[in-house]
């Protein structure tokens, strides 16, 4: 037909309801996140693009009375034009769409659980690179985080806010007043409480949909695989070298991407070590630091101090990398070490290469086994 626009029948919501009850097929062509907030009772939900690309999957009878509905009437009109052009004989578009349907008090169906999901993550799902499929991927993901302190606080907050389905937290420490200057998961009222429990309270209050698995344990060679073995991504929020080396070795063995972060006084750094999945191509932590520095060269925060906001910057970068890894978006920091200097407000990047002789991740090398990491770090 030369001008299918002229052949589209425009009907009121009340007329659409009458014809639906008489056997017509009412189709809501909005996106799924729009329908979740409320849709015409009994309507089929098929996004306009999906309907137009394969109309027979939803409407096998081209002689059926097809009634199309969107939010305000524009999309349904265009979808109706496409169906007429495809050979459908009886197609109508509902004027005023769902907005008018609701205003006139016509029967509405709602799914409270789905409505909360679409409402909470609406800004993510507006990003074509994420969409509903990406958000569902985040919902199904597990992130293991060792340390619920300075780095773990901002990283966990934003992973929970982003909708990562399960966050595994391991930390054997308790909340101390000196933590509160930078460890924003915790509060004065929870001083003396296990950090993982304090974190669970804060993260659940932010997003009750996220599962928090809290382990008030010090990570060791005996429990590391139990704590991180089912994770999609592991975040290093530790504050000591024995744990860093242990996490690295376990992630290489288990082929888990490790998001590294560290802070010292006014400077921080972060990277992604993915040697377990990319042997010989991506470096691991040992490629960067084959041996730990002597204690006097790397004092901890209690000894050297740390600018309170600095772990926030690095922890947020770690959360960003974790989300990118889950969604397989962009370019991860694998093979790159990002340095941040808070005093000069400058970032700089150092390229990293896989060490072909690395004792843990060299291509073709069998896993050497876990070592006594406390002794290894004390010896250097």
GROMACS .gro file of C-alpha atoms in nm:
model
  380
    1UNK     CA    1   0.000   0.000   0.000
    2UNK     CA    2   0.121   0.348  -0.085
    3UNK     CA    3   0.041   0.524   0.241
    4UNK     CA    4  -0.020   0.288   0.536
    5UNK     CA    5  -0.035   0.588   0.775
    6UNK     CA    6  -0.385   0.672   0.653
    7UNK     CA    7  -0.510   0.317   0.715
    8UNK     CA    8  -0.426   0.302   1.089
    9UNK     CA    9  -0.740   0.309   1.296
   10UNK     CA   10  -0.712   0.529   1.606
   11UNK     CA   11  -0.924   0.418   1.901
   12UNK     CA   12  -0.979   0.523   2.262
   13UNK     CA   13  -0.860   0.312   2.554
   14UNK     CA   14  -1.222   0.228   2.641
   15UNK     CA   15  -1.281   0.103   2.287
   16UNK     CA   16  -0.959  -0.100   2.304
   17UNK     CA   17  -1.080  -0.263   2.626
   18UNK     CA   18  -1.418  -0.345   2.470
   19UNK     CA   19  -1.256  -0.503   2.166
   20UNK     CA   20  -1.001  -0.689   2.377
   21UNK     CA   21  -1.286  -0.847   2.573
   22UNK     CA   22  -1.453  -0.936   2.244
   23UNK     CA   23  -1.144  -1.133   2.134
   24UNK     CA   24  -0.903  -0.869   2.011
   25UNK     CA   25  -0.530  -0.899   2.082
   26UNK     CA   26  -0.402  -0.607   2.291
   27UNK     CA   27  -0.023  -0.561   2.262
   28UNK     CA   28   0.181  -0.322   2.476
   29UNK     CA   29   0.480  -0.225   2.260
   30UNK     CA   30   0.675  -0.043   2.533
   31UNK     CA   31   1.003  -0.174   2.671
   32UNK     CA   32   0.990  -0.426   2.956
   33UNK     CA   33   1.106  -0.177   3.220
   34UNK     CA   34   0.823   0.056   3.123
   35UNK     CA   35   0.561  -0.219   3.141
   36UNK     CA   36   0.679  -0.329   3.485
   37UNK     CA   37   0.550  -0.006   3.641
   38UNK     CA   38   0.199  -0.093   3.524
   39UNK     CA   39   0.036  -0.219   3.206
   40UNK     CA   40  -0.312  -0.276   3.069
   41UNK     CA   41  -0.455  -0.591   3.217
   42UNK     CA   42  -0.433  -0.885   2.977
   43UNK     CA   43  -0.206  -0.711   2.730
   44UNK     CA   44   0.078  -0.898   2.567
   45UNK     CA   45   0.413  -0.731   2.633
   46UNK     CA   46   0.635  -0.715   2.325
   47UNK     CA   47   0.873  -0.425   2.264
   48UNK     CA   48   0.813  -0.242   1.938
   49UNK     CA   49   1.147  -0.339   1.784
   50UNK     CA   50   1.093  -0.705   1.863
   51UNK     CA   51   0.735  -0.697   1.729
   52UNK     CA   52   0.833  -0.532   1.403
   53UNK     CA   53   1.131  -0.763   1.344
   54UNK     CA   54   0.925  -1.083   1.385
   55UNK     CA   55   0.551  -1.008   1.406
   56UNK     CA   56   0.448  -1.370   1.338
   57UNK     CA   57   0.605  -1.481   1.666
   58UNK     CA   58   0.347  -1.274   1.856
   59UNK     CA   59   0.066  -1.242   1.602
   60UNK     CA   60   0.045  -1.552   1.383
   61UNK     CA   61  -0.309  -1.466   1.264
   62UNK     CA   62  -0.290  -1.176   1.020
   63UNK     CA   63  -0.669  -1.143   1.023
   64UNK     CA   64  -0.690  -1.093   1.401
   65UNK     CA   65  -0.810  -0.768   1.556
   66UNK     CA   66  -0.476  -0.621   1.671
   67UNK     CA   67  -0.482  -0.334   1.921
   68UNK     CA   68  -0.149  -0.163   1.987
   69UNK     CA   69  -0.068   0.036   2.299
   70UNK     CA   70   0.239   0.233   2.412
   71UNK     CA   71   0.295   0.514   2.662
   72UNK     CA   72   0.140   0.804   2.474
   73UNK     CA   73   0.041   0.672   2.131
   74UNK     CA   74   0.339   0.755   1.908
   75UNK     CA   75   0.519   0.421   1.914
   76UNK     CA   76   0.201   0.219   1.879
   77UNK     CA   77   0.107   0.424   1.572
   78UNK     CA   78   0.441   0.350   1.406
   79UNK     CA   79   0.416  -0.017   1.500
   80UNK     CA   80   0.066  -0.027   1.351
   81UNK     CA   81   0.197   0.119   1.027
   82UNK     CA   82   0.465  -0.150   1.014
   83UNK     CA   83   0.211  -0.428   1.071
   84UNK     CA   84  -0.019  -0.296   0.800
   85UNK     CA   85   0.275  -0.285   0.563
   86UNK     CA   86   0.354  -0.646   0.659
   87UNK     CA   87   0.007  -0.761   0.557
   88UNK     CA   88  -0.200  -0.746   0.874
   89UNK     CA   89  -0.560  -0.654   0.795
   90UNK     CA   90  -0.707  -0.514   1.116
   91UNK     CA   91  -0.471  -0.298   1.320
   92UNK     CA   92  -0.559  -0.015   1.556
   93UNK     CA   93  -0.349   0.219   1.773
   94UNK     CA   94  -0.473   0.335   2.113
   95UNK     CA   95  -0.473   0.715   2.138
   96UNK     CA   96  -0.314   0.849   2.454
   97UNK     CA   97  -0.160   0.510   2.529
   98UNK     CA   98  -0.108   0.378   2.878
   99UNK     CA   99  -0.110   0.730   3.022
  100UNK     CA  100  -0.471   0.776   2.913
  101UNK     CA  101  -0.560   0.416   3.004
  102UNK     CA  102  -0.452   0.482   3.363
  103UNK     CA  103  -0.619   0.826   3.373
  104UNK     CA  104  -0.950   0.668   3.273
  105UNK     CA  105  -0.925   0.410   3.549
  106UNK     CA  106  -0.920   0.106   3.322
  107UNK     CA  107  -0.794  -0.231   3.454
  108UNK     CA  108  -0.421  -0.228   3.525
  109UNK     CA  109  -0.176  -0.503   3.618
  110UNK     CA  110   0.141  -0.448   3.821
  111UNK     CA  111   0.430  -0.669   3.927
  112UNK     CA  112   0.568  -0.505   4.245
  113UNK     CA  113   0.893  -0.704   4.242
  114UNK     CA  114   0.969  -0.630   3.879
  115UNK     CA  115   0.853  -0.271   3.915
  116UNK     CA  116   1.109  -0.219   4.195
  117UNK     CA  117   1.382  -0.373   3.981
  118UNK     CA  118   1.310  -0.151   3.682
  119UNK     CA  119   1.264   0.158   3.895
  120UNK     CA  120   1.582   0.107   4.096
  121UNK     CA  121   1.806   0.040   3.796
  122UNK     CA  122   1.632   0.261   3.540
  123UNK     CA  123   1.937   0.481   3.483
  124UNK     CA  124   2.153   0.178   3.410
  125UNK     CA  125   1.900   0.035   3.170
  126UNK     CA  126   1.882   0.359   2.975
  127UNK     CA  127   2.244   0.294   2.874
  128UNK     CA  128   2.239   0.089   2.552
  129UNK     CA  129   2.565  -0.073   2.661
  130UNK     CA  130   2.393  -0.209   2.975
  131UNK     CA  131   2.020  -0.238   2.912
  132UNK     CA  132   1.804  -0.495   3.086
  133UNK     CA  133   2.029  -0.784   2.979
  134UNK     CA  134   2.331  -0.621   3.141
  135UNK     CA  135   2.141  -0.541   3.458
  136UNK     CA  136   2.025  -0.902   3.481
  137UNK     CA  137   2.388  -1.003   3.439
  138UNK     CA  138   2.486  -0.785   3.733
  139UNK     CA  139   2.200  -0.934   3.932
  140UNK     CA  140   2.334  -1.284   3.869
  141UNK     CA  141   2.696  -1.195   3.947
  142UNK     CA  142   2.902  -1.275   4.257
  143UNK     CA  143   3.185  -1.049   4.370
  144UNK     CA  144   3.418  -1.160   4.648
  145UNK     CA  145   3.581  -0.881   4.846
  146UNK     CA  146   3.861  -0.935   5.091
  147UNK     CA  147   3.858  -0.647   5.337
  148UNK     CA  148   3.563  -0.437   5.452
  149UNK     CA  149   3.770  -0.131   5.538
  150UNK     CA  150   3.898   0.172   5.348
  151UNK     CA  151   3.891   0.023   4.998
  152UNK     CA  152   3.611  -0.224   5.061
  153UNK     CA  153   3.374   0.044   5.190
  154UNK     CA  154   3.330   0.251   4.872
  155UNK     CA  155   3.369  -0.052   4.644
  156UNK     CA  156   3.101  -0.249   4.826
  157UNK     CA  157   2.866   0.050   4.849
  158UNK     CA  158   2.870   0.109   4.475
  159UNK     CA  159   2.855  -0.259   4.382
  160UNK     CA  160   2.547  -0.296   4.601
  161UNK     CA  161   2.395   0.019   4.454
  162UNK     CA  162   2.467  -0.111   4.103
  163UNK     CA  163   2.274  -0.430   4.175
  164UNK     CA  164   2.548  -0.692   4.193
  165UNK     CA  165   2.345  -0.988   4.314
  166UNK     CA  166   2.580  -1.136   4.573
  167UNK     CA  167   2.870  -0.972   4.755
  168UNK     CA  168   3.095  -1.198   4.960
  169UNK     CA  169   3.281  -1.008   5.234
  170UNK     CA  170   3.572  -1.154   5.431
  171UNK     CA  171   3.736  -0.958   5.713
  172UNK     CA  172   3.823  -1.067   6.066
  173UNK     CA  173   3.853  -0.716   6.211
  174UNK     CA  174   3.608  -0.512   6.419
  175UNK     CA  175   3.509  -0.149   6.378
  176UNK     CA  176   3.739   0.093   6.557
  177UNK     CA  177   3.686   0.467   6.600
  178UNK     CA  178   4.004   0.536   6.402
  179UNK     CA  179   3.845   0.358   6.102
  180UNK     CA  180   3.562   0.607   6.066
  181UNK     CA  181   3.775   0.879   5.903
  182UNK     CA  182   3.778   0.674   5.580
  183UNK     CA  183   3.578   0.349   5.618
  184UNK     CA  184   3.237   0.487   5.531
  185UNK     CA  185   3.048   0.158   5.563
  186UNK     CA  186   3.071   0.187   5.939
  187UNK     CA  187   2.928   0.423   6.201
  188UNK     CA  188   3.011   0.538   6.550
  189UNK     CA  189   2.721   0.332   6.684
  190UNK     CA  190   2.878   0.013   6.548
  191UNK     CA  191   3.222   0.051   6.707
  192UNK     CA  192   3.329  -0.291   6.834
  193UNK     CA  193   3.105  -0.478   6.587
  194UNK     CA  194   3.258  -0.716   6.333
  195UNK     CA  195   3.327  -0.518   6.017
  196UNK     CA  196   3.152  -0.767   5.793
  197UNK     CA  197   2.837  -0.745   6.005
  198UNK     CA  198   2.851  -0.366   6.011
  199UNK     CA  199   2.897  -0.375   5.633
  200UNK     CA  200   2.602  -0.614   5.591
  201UNK     CA  201   2.378  -0.372   5.785
  202UNK     CA  202   2.483  -0.074   5.573
  203UNK     CA  203   2.463  -0.250   5.236
  204UNK     CA  204   2.128  -0.414   5.309
  205UNK     CA  205   1.986  -0.077   5.410
  206UNK     CA  206   2.103   0.065   5.077
  207UNK     CA  207   1.977  -0.224   4.863
  208UNK     CA  208   1.773  -0.504   5.022
  209UNK     CA  209   1.780  -0.697   4.694
  210UNK     CA  210   2.153  -0.769   4.723
  211UNK     CA  211   2.266  -1.081   4.911
  212UNK     CA  212   2.554  -1.015   5.150
  213UNK     CA  213   2.753  -1.320   5.255
  214UNK     CA  214   2.960  -1.211   5.553
  215UNK     CA  215   3.258  -1.410   5.678
  216UNK     CA  216   3.433  -1.271   5.990
  217UNK     CA  217   3.746  -1.467   5.899
  218UNK     CA  218   4.109  -1.394   5.824
  219UNK     CA  219   4.176  -1.523   5.476
  220UNK     CA  220   4.434  -1.803   5.464
  221UNK     CA  221   4.548  -2.072   5.225
  222UNK     CA  222   4.301  -2.305   5.400
  223UNK     CA  223   3.989  -2.098   5.330
  224UNK     CA  224   4.074  -1.877   5.032
  225UNK     CA  225   3.924  -2.108   4.770
  226UNK     CA  226   3.606  -2.152   4.972
  227UNK     CA  227   3.563  -1.775   4.996
  228UNK     CA  228   3.642  -1.677   4.637
  229UNK     CA  229   3.590  -1.999   4.442
  230UNK     CA  230   3.241  -1.916   4.311
  231UNK     CA  231   3.306  -1.545   4.247
  232UNK     CA  232   3.300  -1.387   3.903
  233UNK     CA  233   3.536  -1.111   4.016
  234UNK     CA  234   3.759  -1.077   4.324
  235UNK     CA  235   3.841  -0.738   4.479
  236UNK     CA  236   4.155  -0.693   4.684
  237UNK     CA  237   4.073  -0.460   4.970
  238UNK     CA  238   4.347  -0.599   5.195
  239UNK     CA  239   4.598  -0.388   5.384
  240UNK     CA  240   4.890  -0.631   5.403
  241UNK     CA  241   5.125  -0.810   5.166
  242UNK     CA  242   5.069  -1.172   5.278
  243UNK     CA  243   4.701  -1.147   5.184
  244UNK     CA  244   4.779  -0.974   4.854
  245UNK     CA  245   5.015  -1.252   4.746
  246UNK     CA  246   4.775  -1.522   4.864
  247UNK     CA  247   4.484  -1.364   4.673
  248UNK     CA  248   4.695  -1.329   4.362
  249UNK     CA  249   4.806  -1.691   4.366
  250UNK     CA  250   4.453  -1.820   4.432
  251UNK     CA  251   4.308  -1.608   4.152
  252UNK     CA  252   4.571  -1.736   3.907
  253UNK     CA  253   4.495  -2.095   4.009
  254UNK     CA  254   4.117  -2.050   3.991
  255UNK     CA  255   4.124  -1.826   3.680
  256UNK     CA  256   3.952  -1.534   3.851
  257UNK     CA  257   4.010  -1.168   3.759
  258UNK     CA  258   4.155  -0.980   4.057
  259UNK     CA  259   4.090  -0.606   4.096
  260UNK     CA  260   4.384  -0.469   4.291
  261UNK     CA  261   4.395  -0.147   4.491
  262UNK     CA  262   4.635   0.008   4.740
  263UNK     CA  263   4.672   0.342   4.918
  264UNK     CA  264   4.958   0.514   5.099
  265UNK     CA  265   4.944   0.862   5.253
  266UNK     CA  266   4.829   1.077   4.957
  267UNK     CA  267   4.876   0.827   4.674
  268UNK     CA  268   4.692   0.522   4.547
  269UNK     CA  269   4.706   0.272   4.265
  270UNK     CA  270   4.481   0.017   4.104
  271UNK     CA  271   4.496  -0.247   3.833
  272UNK     CA  272   4.333  -0.567   3.712
  273UNK     CA  273   4.537  -0.887   3.730
  274UNK     CA  274   4.382  -1.143   3.496
  275UNK     CA  275   4.668  -1.386   3.438
  276UNK     CA  276   4.458  -1.683   3.542
  277UNK     CA  277   4.236  -1.647   3.234
  278UNK     CA  278   4.507  -1.507   3.004
  279UNK     CA  279   4.827  -1.697   3.078
  280UNK     CA  280   5.131  -1.539   2.918
  281UNK     CA  281   4.934  -1.233   2.803
  282UNK     CA  282   4.810  -1.057   3.116
  283UNK     CA  283   5.032  -1.003   3.421
  284UNK     CA  284   4.961  -1.106   3.777
  285UNK     CA  285   5.053  -0.924   4.099
  286UNK     CA  286   5.379  -1.120   4.120
  287UNK     CA  287   5.479  -0.996   3.775
  288UNK     CA  288   5.465  -0.644   3.918
  289UNK     CA  289   5.606  -0.728   4.262
  290UNK     CA  290   5.802  -1.056   4.252
  291UNK     CA  291   5.900  -0.985   4.611
  292UNK     CA  292   5.738  -0.763   4.874
  293UNK     CA  293   5.919  -0.445   4.972
  294UNK     CA  294   6.083  -0.430   5.314
  295UNK     CA  295   5.844  -0.319   5.593
  296UNK     CA  296   6.016   0.017   5.633
  297UNK     CA  297   5.947   0.096   5.265
  298UNK     CA  298   5.576   0.024   5.289
  299UNK     CA  299   5.431   0.114   5.630
  300UNK     CA  300   5.061   0.053   5.681
  301UNK     CA  301   4.799   0.324   5.733
  302UNK     CA  302   4.825   0.305   6.110
  303UNK     CA  303   5.195   0.386   6.087
  304UNK     CA  304   5.211   0.628   5.793
  305UNK     CA  305   4.860   0.774   5.791
  306UNK     CA  306   4.631   0.814   5.492
  307UNK     CA  307   4.416   1.095   5.355
  308UNK     CA  308   4.061   0.993   5.440
  309UNK     CA  309   3.914   1.046   5.093
  310UNK     CA  310   4.194   0.859   4.914
  311UNK     CA  311   4.054   0.506   4.967
  312UNK     CA  312   3.724   0.641   4.837
  313UNK     CA  313   3.883   0.732   4.505
  314UNK     CA  314   4.067   0.402   4.465
  315UNK     CA  315   3.776   0.191   4.592
  316UNK     CA  316   3.541   0.354   4.341
  317UNK     CA  317   3.787   0.277   4.062
  318UNK     CA  318   3.793  -0.085   4.178
  319UNK     CA  319   3.413  -0.100   4.173
  320UNK     CA  320   3.414   0.048   3.824
  321UNK     CA  321   3.656  -0.218   3.699
  322UNK     CA  322   3.452  -0.496   3.861
  323UNK     CA  323   3.133  -0.379   3.690
  324UNK     CA  324   3.313  -0.351   3.355
  325UNK     CA  325   3.447  -0.704   3.394
  326UNK     CA  326   3.104  -0.845   3.474
  327UNK     CA  327   2.944  -0.666   3.180
  328UNK     CA  328   3.247  -0.716   2.952
  329UNK     CA  329   3.242  -0.345   2.875
  330UNK     CA  330   3.521  -0.116   2.768
  331UNK     CA  331   3.890  -0.176   2.829
  332UNK     CA  332   3.984  -0.316   3.170
  333UNK     CA  333   4.300  -0.210   3.353
  334UNK     CA  334   4.462  -0.545   3.277
  335UNK     CA  335   4.823  -0.477   3.182
  336UNK     CA  336   4.801  -0.122   3.314
  337UNK     CA  337   4.872   0.020   3.659
  338UNK     CA  338   4.685   0.343   3.731
  339UNK     CA  339   4.851   0.578   3.981
  340UNK     CA  340   4.667   0.860   4.156
  341UNK     CA  341   4.832   1.152   4.337
  342UNK     CA  342   4.574   1.338   4.545
  343UNK     CA  343   4.801   1.634   4.620
  344UNK     CA  344   4.862   1.717   4.255
  345UNK     CA  345   4.524   1.571   4.143
  346UNK     CA  346   4.694   1.376   3.867
  347UNK     CA  347   4.657   1.028   3.726
  348UNK     CA  348   4.934   0.852   3.541
  349UNK     CA  349   4.952   0.508   3.386
  350UNK     CA  350   5.226   0.247   3.378
  351UNK     CA  351   5.215  -0.035   3.126
  352UNK     CA  352   5.265  -0.383   3.271
  353UNK     CA  353   5.375  -0.697   3.092
  354UNK     CA  354   5.341  -1.060   3.188
  355UNK     CA  355   5.667  -1.199   3.325
  356UNK     CA  356   5.752  -1.508   3.115
  357UNK     CA  357   5.942  -1.646   3.415
  358UNK     CA  358   5.678  -1.568   3.679
  359UNK     CA  359   5.674  -1.843   3.941
  360UNK     CA  360   5.293  -1.848   3.942
  361UNK     CA  361   5.148  -1.736   3.609
  362UNK     CA  362   5.405  -1.821   3.342
  363UNK     CA  363   5.242  -1.989   3.044
  364UNK     CA  364   5.245  -2.368   3.078
  365UNK     CA  365   5.367  -2.362   3.437
  366UNK     CA  366   5.176  -2.577   3.685
  367UNK     CA  367   5.048  -2.407   3.999
  368UNK     CA  368   5.331  -2.434   4.254
  369UNK     CA  369   5.100  -2.454   4.555
  370UNK     CA  370   5.034  -2.213   4.836
  371UNK     CA  371   5.325  -2.109   5.054
  372UNK     CA  372   5.368  -1.961   5.400
  373UNK     CA  373   5.291  -1.604   5.295
  374UNK     CA  374   5.367  -1.453   5.635
  375UNK     CA  375   5.715  -1.601   5.626
  376UNK     CA  376   5.763  -1.509   5.259
  377UNK     CA  377   5.682  -1.143   5.326
  378UNK     CA  378   5.882  -1.131   5.649
  379UNK     CA  379   6.189  -1.265   5.471
  380UNK     CA  380   6.209  -0.975   5.226
   0.00000   0.00000   0.00000
